[in-house]
PDB file of N, CA and C in Angstrom:
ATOM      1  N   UNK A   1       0.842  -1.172   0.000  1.00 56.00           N
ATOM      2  CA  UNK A   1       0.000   0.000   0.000  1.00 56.00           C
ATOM      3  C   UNK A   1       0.887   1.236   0.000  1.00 56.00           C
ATOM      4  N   UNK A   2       0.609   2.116  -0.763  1.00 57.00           N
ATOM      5  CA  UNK A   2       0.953   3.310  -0.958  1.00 57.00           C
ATOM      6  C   UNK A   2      -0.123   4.479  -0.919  1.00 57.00           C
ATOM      7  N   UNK A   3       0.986   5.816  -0.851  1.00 57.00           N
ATOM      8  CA  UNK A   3      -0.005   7.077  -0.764  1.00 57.00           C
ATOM      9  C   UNK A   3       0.368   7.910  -2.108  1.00 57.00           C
ATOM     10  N   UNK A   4       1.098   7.523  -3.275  1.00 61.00           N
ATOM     11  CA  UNK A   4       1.541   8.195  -4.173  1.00 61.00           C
ATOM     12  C   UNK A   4       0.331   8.106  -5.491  1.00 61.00           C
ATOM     13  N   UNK A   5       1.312   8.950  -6.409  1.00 63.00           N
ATOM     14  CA  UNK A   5      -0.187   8.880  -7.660  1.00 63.00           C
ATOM     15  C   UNK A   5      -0.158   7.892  -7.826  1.00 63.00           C
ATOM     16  N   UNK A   6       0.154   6.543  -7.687  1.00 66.00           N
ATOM     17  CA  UNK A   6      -0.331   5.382  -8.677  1.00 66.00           C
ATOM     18  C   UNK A   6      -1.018   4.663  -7.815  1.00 66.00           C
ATOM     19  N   UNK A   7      -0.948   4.371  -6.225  1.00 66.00           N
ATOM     20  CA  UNK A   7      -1.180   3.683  -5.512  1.00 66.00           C
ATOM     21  C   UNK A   7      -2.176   3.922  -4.818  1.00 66.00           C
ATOM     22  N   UNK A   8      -2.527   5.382  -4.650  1.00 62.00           N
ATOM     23  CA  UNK A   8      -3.461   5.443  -3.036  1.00 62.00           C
ATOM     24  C   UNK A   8      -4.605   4.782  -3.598  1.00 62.00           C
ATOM     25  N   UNK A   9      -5.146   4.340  -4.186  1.00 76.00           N
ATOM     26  CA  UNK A   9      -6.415   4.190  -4.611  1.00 76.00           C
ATOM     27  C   UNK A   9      -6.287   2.249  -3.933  1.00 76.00           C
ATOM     28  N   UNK A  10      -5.427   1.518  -3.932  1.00 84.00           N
ATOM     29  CA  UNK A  10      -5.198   0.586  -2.990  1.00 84.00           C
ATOM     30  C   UNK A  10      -5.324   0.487  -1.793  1.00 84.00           C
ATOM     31  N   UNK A  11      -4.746   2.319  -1.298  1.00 84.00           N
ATOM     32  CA  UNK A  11      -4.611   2.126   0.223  1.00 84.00           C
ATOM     33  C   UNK A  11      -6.366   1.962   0.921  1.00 84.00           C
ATOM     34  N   UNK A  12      -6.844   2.916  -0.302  1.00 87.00           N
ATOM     35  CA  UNK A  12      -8.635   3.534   0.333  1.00 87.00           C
ATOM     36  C   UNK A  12      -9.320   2.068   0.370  1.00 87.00           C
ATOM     37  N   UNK A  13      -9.121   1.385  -0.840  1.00 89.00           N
ATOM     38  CA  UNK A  13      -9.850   0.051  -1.101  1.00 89.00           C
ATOM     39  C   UNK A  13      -8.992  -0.760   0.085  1.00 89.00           C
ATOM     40  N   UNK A  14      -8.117  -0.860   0.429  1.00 90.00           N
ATOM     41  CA  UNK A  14      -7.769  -2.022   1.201  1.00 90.00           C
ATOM     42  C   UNK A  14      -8.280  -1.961   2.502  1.00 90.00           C
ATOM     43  N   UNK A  15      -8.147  -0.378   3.110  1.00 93.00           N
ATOM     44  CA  UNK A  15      -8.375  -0.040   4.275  1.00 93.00           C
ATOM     45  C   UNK A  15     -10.059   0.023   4.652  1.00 93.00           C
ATOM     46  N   UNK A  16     -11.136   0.268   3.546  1.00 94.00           N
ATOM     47  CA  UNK A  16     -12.447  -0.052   3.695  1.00 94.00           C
ATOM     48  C   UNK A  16     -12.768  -1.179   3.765  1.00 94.00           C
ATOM     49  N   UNK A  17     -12.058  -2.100   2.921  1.00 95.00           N
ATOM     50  CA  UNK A  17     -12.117  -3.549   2.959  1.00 95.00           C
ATOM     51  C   UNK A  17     -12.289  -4.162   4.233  1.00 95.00           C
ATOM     52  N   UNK A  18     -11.510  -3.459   4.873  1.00 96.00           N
ATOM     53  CA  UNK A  18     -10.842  -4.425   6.448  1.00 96.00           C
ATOM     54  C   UNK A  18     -11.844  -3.916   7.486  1.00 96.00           C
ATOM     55  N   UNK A  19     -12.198  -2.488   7.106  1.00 97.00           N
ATOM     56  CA  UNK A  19     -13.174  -1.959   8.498  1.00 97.00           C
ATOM     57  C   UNK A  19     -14.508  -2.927   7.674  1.00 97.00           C
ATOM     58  N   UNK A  20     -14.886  -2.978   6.665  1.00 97.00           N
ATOM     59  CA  UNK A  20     -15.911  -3.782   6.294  1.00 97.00           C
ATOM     60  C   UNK A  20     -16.308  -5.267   6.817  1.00 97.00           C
ATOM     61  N   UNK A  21     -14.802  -5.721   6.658  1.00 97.00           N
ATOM     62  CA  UNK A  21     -14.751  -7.212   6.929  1.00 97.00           C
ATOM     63  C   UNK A  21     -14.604  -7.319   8.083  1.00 97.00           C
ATOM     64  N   UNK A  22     -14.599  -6.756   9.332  1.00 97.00           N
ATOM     65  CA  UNK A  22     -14.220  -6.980  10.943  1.00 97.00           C
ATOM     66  C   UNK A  22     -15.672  -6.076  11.366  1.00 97.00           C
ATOM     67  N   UNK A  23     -16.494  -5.586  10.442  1.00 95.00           N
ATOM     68  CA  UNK A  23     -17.489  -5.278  11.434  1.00 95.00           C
ATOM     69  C   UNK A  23     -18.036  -5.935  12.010  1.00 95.00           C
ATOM     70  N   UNK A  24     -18.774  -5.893  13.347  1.00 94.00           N
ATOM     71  CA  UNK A  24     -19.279  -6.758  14.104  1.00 94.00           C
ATOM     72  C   UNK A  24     -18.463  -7.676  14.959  1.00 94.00           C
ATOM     73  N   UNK A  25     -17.059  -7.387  14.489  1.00 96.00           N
ATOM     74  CA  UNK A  25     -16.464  -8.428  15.381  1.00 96.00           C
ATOM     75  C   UNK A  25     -15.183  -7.975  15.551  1.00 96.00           C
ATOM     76  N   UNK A  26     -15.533  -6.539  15.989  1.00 94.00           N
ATOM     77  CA  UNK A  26     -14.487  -5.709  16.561  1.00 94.00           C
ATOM     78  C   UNK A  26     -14.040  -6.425  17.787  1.00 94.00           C
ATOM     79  N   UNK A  27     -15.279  -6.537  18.317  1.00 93.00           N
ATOM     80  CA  UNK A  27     -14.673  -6.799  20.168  1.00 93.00           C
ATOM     81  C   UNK A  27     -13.732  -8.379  19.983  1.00 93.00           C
ATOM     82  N   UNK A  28     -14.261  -9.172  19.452  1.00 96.00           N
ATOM     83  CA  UNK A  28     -13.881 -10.871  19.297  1.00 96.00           C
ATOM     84  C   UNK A  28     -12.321 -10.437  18.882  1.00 96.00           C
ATOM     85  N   UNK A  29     -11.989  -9.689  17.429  1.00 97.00           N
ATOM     86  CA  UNK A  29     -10.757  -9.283  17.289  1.00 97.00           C
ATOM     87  C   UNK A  29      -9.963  -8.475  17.944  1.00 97.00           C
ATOM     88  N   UNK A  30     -10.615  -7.761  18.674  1.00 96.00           N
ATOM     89  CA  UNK A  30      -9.397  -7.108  19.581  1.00 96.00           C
ATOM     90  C   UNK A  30      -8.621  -5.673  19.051  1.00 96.00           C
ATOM     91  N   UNK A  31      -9.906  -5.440  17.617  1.00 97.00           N
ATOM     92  CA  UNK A  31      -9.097  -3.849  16.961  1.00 97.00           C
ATOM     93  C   UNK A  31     -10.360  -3.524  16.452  1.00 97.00           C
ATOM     94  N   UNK A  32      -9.982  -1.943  16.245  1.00 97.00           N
ATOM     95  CA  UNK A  32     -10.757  -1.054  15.387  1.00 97.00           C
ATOM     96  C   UNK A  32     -10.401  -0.573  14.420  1.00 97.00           C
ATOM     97  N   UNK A  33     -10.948  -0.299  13.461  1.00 98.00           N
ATOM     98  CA  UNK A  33     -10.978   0.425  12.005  1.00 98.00           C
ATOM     99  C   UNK A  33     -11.380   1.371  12.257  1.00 98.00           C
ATOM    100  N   UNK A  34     -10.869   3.143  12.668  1.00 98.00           N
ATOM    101  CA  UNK A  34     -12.147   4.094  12.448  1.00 98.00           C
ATOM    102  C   UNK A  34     -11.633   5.149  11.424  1.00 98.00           C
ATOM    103  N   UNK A  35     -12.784   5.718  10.868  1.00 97.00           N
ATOM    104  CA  UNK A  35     -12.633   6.677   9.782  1.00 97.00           C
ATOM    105  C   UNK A  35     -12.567   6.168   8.645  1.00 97.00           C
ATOM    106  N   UNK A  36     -11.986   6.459   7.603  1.00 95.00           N
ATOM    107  CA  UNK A  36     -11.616   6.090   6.098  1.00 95.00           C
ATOM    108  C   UNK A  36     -12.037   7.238   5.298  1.00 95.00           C
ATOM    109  N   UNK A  37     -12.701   7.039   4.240  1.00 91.00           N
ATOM    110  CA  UNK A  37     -13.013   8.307   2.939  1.00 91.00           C
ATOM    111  C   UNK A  37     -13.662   8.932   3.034  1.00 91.00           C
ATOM    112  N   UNK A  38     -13.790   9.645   2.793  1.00 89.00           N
ATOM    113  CA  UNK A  38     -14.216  11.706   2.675  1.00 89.00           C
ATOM    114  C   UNK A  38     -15.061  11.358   4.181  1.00 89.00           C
ATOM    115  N   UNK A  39     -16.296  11.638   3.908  1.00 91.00           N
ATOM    116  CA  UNK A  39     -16.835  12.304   5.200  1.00 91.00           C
ATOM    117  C   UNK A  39     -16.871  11.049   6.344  1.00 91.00           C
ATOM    118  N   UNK A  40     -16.380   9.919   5.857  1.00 93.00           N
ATOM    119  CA  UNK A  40     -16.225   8.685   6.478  1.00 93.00           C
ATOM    120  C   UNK A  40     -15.038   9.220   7.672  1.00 93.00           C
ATOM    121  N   UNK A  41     -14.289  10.166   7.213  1.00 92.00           N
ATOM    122  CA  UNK A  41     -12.913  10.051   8.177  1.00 92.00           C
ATOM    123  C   UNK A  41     -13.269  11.019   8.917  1.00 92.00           C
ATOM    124  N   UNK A  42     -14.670  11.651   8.662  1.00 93.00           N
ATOM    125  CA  UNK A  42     -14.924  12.563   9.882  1.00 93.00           C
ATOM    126  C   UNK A  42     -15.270  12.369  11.229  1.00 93.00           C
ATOM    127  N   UNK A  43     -15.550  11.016  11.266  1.00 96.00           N
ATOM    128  CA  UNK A  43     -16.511  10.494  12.364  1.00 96.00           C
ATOM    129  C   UNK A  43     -15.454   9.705  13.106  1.00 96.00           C
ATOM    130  N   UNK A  44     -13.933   9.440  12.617  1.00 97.00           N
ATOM    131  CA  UNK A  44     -12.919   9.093  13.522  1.00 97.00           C
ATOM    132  C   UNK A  44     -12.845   8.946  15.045  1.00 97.00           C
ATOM    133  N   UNK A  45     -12.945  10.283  15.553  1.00 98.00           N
ATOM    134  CA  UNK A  45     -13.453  10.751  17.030  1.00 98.00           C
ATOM    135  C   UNK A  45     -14.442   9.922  17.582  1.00 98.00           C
ATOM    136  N   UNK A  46     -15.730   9.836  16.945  1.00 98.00           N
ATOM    137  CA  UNK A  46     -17.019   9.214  17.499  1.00 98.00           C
ATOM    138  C   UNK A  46     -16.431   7.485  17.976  1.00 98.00           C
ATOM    139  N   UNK A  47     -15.886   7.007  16.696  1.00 98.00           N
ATOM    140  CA  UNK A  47     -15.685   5.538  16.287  1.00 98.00           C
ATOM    141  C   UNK A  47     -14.771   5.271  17.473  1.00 98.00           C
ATOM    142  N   UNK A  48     -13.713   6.034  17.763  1.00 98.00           N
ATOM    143  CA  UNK A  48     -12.838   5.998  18.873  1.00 98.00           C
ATOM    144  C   UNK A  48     -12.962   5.889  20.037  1.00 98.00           C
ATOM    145  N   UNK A  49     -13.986   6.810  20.441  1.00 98.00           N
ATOM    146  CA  UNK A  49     -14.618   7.074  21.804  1.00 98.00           C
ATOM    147  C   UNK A  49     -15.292   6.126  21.940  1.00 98.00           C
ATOM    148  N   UNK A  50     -16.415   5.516  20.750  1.00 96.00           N
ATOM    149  CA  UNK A  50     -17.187   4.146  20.879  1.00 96.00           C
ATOM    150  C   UNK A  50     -16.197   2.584  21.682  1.00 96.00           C
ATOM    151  N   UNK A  51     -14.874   2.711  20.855  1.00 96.00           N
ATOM    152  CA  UNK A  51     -14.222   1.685  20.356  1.00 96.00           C
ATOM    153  C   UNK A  51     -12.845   1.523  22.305  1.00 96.00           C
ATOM    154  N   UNK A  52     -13.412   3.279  22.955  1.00 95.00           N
ATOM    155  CA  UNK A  52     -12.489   3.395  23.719  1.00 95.00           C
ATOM    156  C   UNK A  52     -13.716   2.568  25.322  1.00 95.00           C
ATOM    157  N   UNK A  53     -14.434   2.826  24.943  1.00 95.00           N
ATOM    158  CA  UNK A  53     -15.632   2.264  25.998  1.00 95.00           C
ATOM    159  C   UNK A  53     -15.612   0.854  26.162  1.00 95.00           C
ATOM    160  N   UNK A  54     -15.647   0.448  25.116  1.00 93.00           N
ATOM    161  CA  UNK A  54     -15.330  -1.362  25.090  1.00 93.00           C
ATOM    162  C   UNK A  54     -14.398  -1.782  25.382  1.00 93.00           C
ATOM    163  N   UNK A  55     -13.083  -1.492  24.506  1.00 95.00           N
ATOM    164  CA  UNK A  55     -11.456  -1.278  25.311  1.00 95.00           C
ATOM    165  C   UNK A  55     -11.324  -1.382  26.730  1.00 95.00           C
ATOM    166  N   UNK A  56     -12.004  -0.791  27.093  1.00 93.00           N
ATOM    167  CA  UNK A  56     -11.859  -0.119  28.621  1.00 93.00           C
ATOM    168  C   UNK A  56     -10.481   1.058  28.742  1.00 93.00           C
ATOM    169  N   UNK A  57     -10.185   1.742  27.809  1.00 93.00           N
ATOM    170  CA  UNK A  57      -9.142   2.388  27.524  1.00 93.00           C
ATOM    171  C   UNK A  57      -9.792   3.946  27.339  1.00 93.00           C
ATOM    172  N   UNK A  58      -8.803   5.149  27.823  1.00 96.00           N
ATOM    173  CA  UNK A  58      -9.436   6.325  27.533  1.00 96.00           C
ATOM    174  C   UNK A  58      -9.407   6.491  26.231  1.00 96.00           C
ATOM    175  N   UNK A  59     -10.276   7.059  25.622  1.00 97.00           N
ATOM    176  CA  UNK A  59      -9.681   7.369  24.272  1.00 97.00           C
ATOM    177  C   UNK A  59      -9.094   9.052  23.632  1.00 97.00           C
ATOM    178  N   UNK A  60      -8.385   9.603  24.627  1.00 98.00           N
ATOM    179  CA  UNK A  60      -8.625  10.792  24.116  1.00 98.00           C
ATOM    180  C   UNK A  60      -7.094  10.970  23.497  1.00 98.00           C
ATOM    181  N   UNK A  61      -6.009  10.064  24.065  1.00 98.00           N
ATOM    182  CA  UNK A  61      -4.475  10.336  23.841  1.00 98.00           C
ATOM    183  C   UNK A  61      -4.361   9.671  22.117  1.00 98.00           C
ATOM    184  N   UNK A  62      -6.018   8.823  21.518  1.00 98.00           N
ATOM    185  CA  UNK A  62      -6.160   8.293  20.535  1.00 98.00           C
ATOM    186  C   UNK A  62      -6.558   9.158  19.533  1.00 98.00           C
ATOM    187  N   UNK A  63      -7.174  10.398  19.610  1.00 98.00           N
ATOM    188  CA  UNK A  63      -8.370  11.333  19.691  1.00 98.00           C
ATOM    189  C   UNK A  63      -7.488  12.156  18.631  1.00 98.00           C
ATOM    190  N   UNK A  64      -7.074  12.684  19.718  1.00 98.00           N
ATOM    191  CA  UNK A  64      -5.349  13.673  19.634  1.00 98.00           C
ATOM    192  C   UNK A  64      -4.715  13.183  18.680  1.00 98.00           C
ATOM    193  N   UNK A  65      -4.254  11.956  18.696  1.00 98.00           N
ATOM    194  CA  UNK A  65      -3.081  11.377  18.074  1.00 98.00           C
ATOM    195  C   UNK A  65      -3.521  11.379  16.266  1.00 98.00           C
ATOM    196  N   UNK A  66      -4.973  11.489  16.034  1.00 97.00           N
ATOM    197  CA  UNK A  66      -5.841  11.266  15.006  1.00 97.00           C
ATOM    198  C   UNK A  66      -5.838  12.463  14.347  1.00 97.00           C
ATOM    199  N   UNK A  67      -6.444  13.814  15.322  1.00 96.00           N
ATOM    200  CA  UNK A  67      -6.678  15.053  15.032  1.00 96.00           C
ATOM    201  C   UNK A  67      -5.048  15.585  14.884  1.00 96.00           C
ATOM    202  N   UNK A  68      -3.959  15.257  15.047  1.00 96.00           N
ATOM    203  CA  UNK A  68      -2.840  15.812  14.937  1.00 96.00           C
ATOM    204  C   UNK A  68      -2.303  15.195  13.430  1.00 96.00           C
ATOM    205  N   UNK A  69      -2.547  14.053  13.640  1.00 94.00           N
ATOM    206  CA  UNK A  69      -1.830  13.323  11.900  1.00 94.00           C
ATOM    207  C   UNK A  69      -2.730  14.123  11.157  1.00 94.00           C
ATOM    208  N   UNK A  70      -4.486  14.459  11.365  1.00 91.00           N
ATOM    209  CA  UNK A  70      -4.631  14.789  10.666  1.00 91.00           C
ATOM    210  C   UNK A  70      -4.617  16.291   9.748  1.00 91.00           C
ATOM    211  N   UNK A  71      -4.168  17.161  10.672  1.00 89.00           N
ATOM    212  CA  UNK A  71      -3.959  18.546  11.162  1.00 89.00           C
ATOM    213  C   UNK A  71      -2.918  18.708  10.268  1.00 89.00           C
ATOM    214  N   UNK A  72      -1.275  17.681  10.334  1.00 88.00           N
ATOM    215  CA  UNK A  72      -0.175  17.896   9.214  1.00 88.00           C
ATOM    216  C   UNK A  72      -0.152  17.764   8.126  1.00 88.00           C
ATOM    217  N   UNK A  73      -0.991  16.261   8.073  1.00 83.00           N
ATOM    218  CA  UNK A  73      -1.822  16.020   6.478  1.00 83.00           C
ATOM    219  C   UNK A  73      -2.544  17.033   5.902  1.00 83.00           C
ATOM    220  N   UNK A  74      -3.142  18.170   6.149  1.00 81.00           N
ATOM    221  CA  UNK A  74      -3.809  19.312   6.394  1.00 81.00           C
ATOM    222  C   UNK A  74      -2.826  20.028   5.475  1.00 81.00           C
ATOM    223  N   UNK A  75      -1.839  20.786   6.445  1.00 82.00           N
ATOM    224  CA  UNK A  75      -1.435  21.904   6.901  1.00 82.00           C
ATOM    225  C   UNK A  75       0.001  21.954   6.717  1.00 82.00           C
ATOM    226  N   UNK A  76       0.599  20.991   7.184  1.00 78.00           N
ATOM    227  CA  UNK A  76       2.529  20.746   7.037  1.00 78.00           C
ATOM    228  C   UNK A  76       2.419  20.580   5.713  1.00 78.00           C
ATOM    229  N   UNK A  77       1.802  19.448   4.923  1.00 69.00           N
ATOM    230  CA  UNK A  77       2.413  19.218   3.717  1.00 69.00           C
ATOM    231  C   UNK A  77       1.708  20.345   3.061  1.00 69.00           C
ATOM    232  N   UNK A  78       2.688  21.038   2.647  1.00 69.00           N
ATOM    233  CA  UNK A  78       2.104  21.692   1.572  1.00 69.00           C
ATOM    234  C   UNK A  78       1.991  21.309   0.018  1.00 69.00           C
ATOM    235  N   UNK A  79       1.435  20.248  -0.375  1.00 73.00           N
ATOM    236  CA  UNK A  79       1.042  20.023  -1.791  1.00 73.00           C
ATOM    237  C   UNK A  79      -0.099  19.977  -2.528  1.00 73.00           C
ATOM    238  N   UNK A  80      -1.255  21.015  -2.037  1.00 75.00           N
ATOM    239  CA  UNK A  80      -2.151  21.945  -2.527  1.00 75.00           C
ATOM    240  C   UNK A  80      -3.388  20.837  -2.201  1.00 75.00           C
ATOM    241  N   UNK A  81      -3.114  19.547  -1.887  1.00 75.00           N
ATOM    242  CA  UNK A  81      -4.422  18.794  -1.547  1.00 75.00           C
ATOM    243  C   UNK A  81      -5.202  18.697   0.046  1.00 75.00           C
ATOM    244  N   UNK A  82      -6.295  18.400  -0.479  1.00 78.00           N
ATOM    245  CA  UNK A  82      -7.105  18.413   1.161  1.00 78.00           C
ATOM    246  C   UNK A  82      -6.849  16.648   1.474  1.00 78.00           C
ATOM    247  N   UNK A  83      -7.040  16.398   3.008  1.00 78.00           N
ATOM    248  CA  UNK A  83      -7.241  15.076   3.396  1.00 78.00           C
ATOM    249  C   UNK A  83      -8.364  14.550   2.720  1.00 78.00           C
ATOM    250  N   UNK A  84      -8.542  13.540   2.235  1.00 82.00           N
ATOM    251  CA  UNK A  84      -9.326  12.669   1.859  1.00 82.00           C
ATOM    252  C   UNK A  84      -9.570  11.056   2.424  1.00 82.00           C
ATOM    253  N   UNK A  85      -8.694  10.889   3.069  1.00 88.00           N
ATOM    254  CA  UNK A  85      -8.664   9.582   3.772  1.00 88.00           C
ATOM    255  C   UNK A  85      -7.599   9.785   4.937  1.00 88.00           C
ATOM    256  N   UNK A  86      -8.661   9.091   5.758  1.00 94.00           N
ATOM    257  CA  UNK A  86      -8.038   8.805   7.468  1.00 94.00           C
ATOM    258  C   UNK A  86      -8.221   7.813   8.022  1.00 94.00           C
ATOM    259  N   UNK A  87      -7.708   6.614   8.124  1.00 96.00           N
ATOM    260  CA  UNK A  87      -7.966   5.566   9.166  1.00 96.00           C
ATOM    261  C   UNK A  87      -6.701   5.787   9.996  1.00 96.00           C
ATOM    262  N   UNK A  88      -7.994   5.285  11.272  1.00 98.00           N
ATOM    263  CA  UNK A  88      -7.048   4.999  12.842  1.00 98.00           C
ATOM    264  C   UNK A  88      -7.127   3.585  13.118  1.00 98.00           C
ATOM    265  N   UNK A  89      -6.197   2.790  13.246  1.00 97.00           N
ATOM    266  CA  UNK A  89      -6.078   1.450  13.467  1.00 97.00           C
ATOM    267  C   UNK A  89      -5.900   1.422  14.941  1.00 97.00           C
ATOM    268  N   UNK A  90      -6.775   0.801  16.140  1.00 97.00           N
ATOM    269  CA  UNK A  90      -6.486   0.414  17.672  1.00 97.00           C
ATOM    270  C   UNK A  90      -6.670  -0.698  18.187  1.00 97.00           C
ATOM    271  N   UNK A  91      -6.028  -1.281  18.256  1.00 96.00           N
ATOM    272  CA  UNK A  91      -6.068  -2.714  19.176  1.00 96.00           C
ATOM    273  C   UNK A  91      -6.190  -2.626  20.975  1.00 96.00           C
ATOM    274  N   UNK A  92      -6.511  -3.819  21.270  1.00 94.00           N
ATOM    275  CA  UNK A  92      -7.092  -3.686  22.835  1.00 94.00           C
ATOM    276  C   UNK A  92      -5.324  -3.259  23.624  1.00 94.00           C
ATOM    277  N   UNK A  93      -4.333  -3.656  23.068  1.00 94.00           N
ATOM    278  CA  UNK A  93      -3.201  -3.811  23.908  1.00 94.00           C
ATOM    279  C   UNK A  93      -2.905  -1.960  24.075  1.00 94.00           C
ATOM    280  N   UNK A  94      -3.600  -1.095  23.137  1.00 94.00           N
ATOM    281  CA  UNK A  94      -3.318   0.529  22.737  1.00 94.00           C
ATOM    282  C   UNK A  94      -2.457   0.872  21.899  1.00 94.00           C
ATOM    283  N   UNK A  95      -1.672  -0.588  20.705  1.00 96.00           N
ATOM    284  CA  UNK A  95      -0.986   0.015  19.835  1.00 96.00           C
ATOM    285  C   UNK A  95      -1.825   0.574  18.515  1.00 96.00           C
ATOM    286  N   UNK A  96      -1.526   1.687  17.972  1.00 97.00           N
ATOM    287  CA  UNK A  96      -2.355   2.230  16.901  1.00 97.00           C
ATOM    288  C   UNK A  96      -1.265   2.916  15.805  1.00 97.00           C
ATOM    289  N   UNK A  97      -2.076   2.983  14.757  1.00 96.00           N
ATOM    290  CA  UNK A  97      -1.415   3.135  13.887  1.00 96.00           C
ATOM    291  C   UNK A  97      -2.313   4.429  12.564  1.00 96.00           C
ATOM    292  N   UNK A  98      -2.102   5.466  12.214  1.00 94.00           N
ATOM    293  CA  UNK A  98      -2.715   6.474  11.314  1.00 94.00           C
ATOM    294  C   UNK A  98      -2.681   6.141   9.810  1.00 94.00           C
TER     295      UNK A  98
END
């Protein structure tokens, strides 16, 4: 998976794929999928906070960690595009991944 011109279009399909295919059996697996494409990656926060209740984990250092990747993706890179895709990957142990 890549984020360049030839590739991202793998990353979006692979990464919907997986929140698709583990719905319902978030808790049994032990991770979350939240966010993904356009207004899909808006609801990140919600999915988190949902995903932080079951966990038994706070979710806000997850929250942050989401709203900040997504803030540089934003704002640092300057190469004239808006975010279009965001997944937050969290497992029960709290490793995550943007």
């Amino acid at each position: 998976m890549g984020m360049d011109w030839h590739s991202s279009g793998v990353t979006t399909t692979v990464c919907g794929a997986l929140k698709q295919g583990i719905a319902g059996r978030t808790r049994e697996l032990g991770f979350v999928v939240a966010g993904g494409k356009g207004r899909t990656s808006r609801a990140t926060p919600g999915e988190l906070t949902a995903a932080g209740r079951w966990m038994g984990v706070d979710p806000a250092p997850y929250i942050q960690a989401s709203r900040m990747a997504a803030k540089v993706d934003n704002n640092a890179l300057q190469d004239g595009y808006q975010i279009y895709h965001h997944v937050f990957l969290l497992d029960r142990a709290g490793h995550w991944a943007v």
